[in-house]
CSV table of C-alpha atoms and ligand atoms in Angstrom, one decimal:
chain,number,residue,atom,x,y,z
R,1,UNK,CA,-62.8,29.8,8.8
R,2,UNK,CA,-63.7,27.2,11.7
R,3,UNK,CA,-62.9,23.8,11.6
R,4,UNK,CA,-66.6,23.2,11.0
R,5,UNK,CA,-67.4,25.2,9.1
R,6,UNK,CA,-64.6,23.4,7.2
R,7,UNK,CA,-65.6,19.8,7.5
R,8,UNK,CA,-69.5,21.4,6.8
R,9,UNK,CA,-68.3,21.9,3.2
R,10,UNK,CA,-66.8,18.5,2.7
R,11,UNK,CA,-69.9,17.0,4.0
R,12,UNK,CA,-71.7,18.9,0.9
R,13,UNK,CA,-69.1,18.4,-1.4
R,14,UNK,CA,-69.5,14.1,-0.4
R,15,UNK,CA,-72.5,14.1,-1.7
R,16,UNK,CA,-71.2,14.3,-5.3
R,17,UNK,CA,-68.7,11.3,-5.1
R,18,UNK,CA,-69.5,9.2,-7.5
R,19,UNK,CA,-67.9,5.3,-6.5
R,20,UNK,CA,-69.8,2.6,-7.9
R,21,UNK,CA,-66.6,0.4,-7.5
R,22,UNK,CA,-66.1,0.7,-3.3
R,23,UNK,CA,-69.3,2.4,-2.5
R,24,UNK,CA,-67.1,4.6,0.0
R,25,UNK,CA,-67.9,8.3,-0.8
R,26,UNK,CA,-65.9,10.9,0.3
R,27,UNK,CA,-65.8,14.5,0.5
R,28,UNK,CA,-63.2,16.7,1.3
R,29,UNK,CA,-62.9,21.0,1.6
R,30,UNK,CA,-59.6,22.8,1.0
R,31,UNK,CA,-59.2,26.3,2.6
R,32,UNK,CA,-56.9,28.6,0.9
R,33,UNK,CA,-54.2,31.2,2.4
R,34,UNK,CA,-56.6,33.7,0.8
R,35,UNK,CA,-59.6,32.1,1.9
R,36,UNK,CA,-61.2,30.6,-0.7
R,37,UNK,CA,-62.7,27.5,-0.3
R,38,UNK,CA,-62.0,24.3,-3.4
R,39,UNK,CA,-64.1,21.2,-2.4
R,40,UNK,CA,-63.3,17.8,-4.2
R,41,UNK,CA,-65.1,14.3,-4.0
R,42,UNK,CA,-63.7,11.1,-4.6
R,43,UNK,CA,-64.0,10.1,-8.6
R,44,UNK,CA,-63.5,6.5,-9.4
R,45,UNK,CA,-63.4,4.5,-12.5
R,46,UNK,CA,-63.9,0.8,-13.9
R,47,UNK,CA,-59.8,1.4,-14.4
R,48,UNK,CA,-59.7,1.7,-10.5
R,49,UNK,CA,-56.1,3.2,-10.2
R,50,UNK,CA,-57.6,5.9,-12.3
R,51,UNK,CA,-59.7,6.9,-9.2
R,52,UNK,CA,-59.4,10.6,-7.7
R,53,UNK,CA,-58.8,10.7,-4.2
R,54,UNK,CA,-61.4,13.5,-2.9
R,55,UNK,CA,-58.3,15.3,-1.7
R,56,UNK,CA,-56.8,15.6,-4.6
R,57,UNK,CA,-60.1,16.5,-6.2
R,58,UNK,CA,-60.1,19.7,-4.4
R,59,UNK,CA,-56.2,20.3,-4.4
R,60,UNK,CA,-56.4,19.8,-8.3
R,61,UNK,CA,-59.4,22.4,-8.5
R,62,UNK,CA,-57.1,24.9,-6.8
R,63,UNK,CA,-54.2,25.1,-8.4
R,64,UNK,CA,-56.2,24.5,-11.6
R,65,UNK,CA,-57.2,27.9,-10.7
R,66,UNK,CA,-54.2,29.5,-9.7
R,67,UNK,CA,-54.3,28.6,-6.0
R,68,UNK,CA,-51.1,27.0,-4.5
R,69,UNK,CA,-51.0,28.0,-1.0
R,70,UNK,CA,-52.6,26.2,1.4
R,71,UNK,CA,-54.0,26.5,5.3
R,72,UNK,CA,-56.4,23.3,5.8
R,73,UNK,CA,-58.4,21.0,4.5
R,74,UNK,CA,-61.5,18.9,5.8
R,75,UNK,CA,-61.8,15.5,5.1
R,76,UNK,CA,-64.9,13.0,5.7
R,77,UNK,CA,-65.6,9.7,4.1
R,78,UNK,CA,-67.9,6.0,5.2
R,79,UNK,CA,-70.0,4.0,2.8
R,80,UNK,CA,-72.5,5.7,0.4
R,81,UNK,CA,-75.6,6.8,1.4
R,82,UNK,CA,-75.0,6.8,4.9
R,83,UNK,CA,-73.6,9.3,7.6
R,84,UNK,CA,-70.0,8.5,8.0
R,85,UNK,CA,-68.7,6.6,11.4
R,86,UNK,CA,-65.4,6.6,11.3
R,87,UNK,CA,-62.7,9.3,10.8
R,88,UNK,CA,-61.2,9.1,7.6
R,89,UNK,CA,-57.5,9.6,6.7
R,90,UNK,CA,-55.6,10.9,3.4
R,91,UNK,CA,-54.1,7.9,1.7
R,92,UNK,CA,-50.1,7.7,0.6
R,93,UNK,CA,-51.2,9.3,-2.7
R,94,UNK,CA,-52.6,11.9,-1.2
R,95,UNK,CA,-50.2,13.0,1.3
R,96,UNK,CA,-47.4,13.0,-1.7
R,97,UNK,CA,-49.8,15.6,-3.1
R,98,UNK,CA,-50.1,17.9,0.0
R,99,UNK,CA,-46.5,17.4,0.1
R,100,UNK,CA,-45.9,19.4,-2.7
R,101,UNK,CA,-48.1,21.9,-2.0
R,102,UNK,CA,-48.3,22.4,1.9
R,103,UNK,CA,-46.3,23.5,4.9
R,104,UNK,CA,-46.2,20.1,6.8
R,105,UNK,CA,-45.3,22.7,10.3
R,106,UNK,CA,-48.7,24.4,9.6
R,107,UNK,CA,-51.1,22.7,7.4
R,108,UNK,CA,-54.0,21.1,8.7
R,109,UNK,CA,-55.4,18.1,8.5
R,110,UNK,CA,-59.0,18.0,10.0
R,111,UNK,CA,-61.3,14.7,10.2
R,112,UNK,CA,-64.9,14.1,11.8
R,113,UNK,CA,-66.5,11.1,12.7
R,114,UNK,CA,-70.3,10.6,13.1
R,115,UNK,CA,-70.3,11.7,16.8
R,116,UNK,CA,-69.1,14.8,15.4
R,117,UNK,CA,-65.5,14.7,17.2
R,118,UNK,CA,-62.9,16.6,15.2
R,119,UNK,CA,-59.9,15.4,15.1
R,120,UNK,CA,-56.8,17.9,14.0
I,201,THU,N1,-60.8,7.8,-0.8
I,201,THU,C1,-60.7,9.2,-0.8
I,201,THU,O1,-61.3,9.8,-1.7
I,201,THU,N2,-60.0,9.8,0.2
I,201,THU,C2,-59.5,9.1,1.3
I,201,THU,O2,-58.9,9.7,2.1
I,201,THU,C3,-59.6,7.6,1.3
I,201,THU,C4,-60.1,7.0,0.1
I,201,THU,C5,-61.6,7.1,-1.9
I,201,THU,C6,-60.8,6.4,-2.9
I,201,THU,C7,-61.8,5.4,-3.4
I,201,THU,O3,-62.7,6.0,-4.3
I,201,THU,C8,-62.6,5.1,-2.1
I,201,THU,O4,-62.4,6.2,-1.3
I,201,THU,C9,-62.2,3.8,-1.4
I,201,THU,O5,-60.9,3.7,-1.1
């Protein structure tokens, strides 16, 4: 799957994050070694370190369904309700998370920002 195609899916998946708290919504897309696609948005709560991390949205989703192995995931966050600006990059949390799961060598991390540049 392209890297578009990739970051087109968290883009969808964005618009289901549901942060009263920050009003930063973001949206993230997980590809599989098999190919399969898990998409996650951020989930907070009035507890705030109970928040879900898009990222771990969609990881969580996976290997809630059997999924464990990783290629790539898409991330792209910016205040709710508009476009995002600015790339946006996995918090500490997060990264423990992929560090469980993924190949630091060969997983990738992809981000967009609003003039569309990827950055891998
Ligand atoms: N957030 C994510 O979902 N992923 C990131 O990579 C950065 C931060 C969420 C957590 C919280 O709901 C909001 O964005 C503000 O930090």
């Amino acid at each position: 799957m392209e890297n578009r195609e990739l970051v087109m899916e968290a883009l969808k998946a964005r618009k289901q994050a549901y942060c009263p708290y920050s009003g930063f919504a973001v949206g993230a897309a997980l590809l599989c070694a098999d190919g399969r696609v898990f998409t996650g948005c951020n989930i907070e709560n009035a507890a705030y370190p109970a928040t879900n991390c898009a990222e771990r949205t969609a990881i969580f989703k996976a290997v809630s369904e059997g999924k464990t192995e990783f290629r790539a995931i898409a991330i792209v966050g910016g205040p709710k309700g508009k476009e995002p600006e600015n790339f946006c990059a996995p918090c500490g949390v997060c990264r423990q998370v992929m560090a469980e799961f993924c190949d630091p060598e060969t997983f990738r991390i992809i981000l967009m920002n609003g003039a569309g540049e990827i950055r891998e």
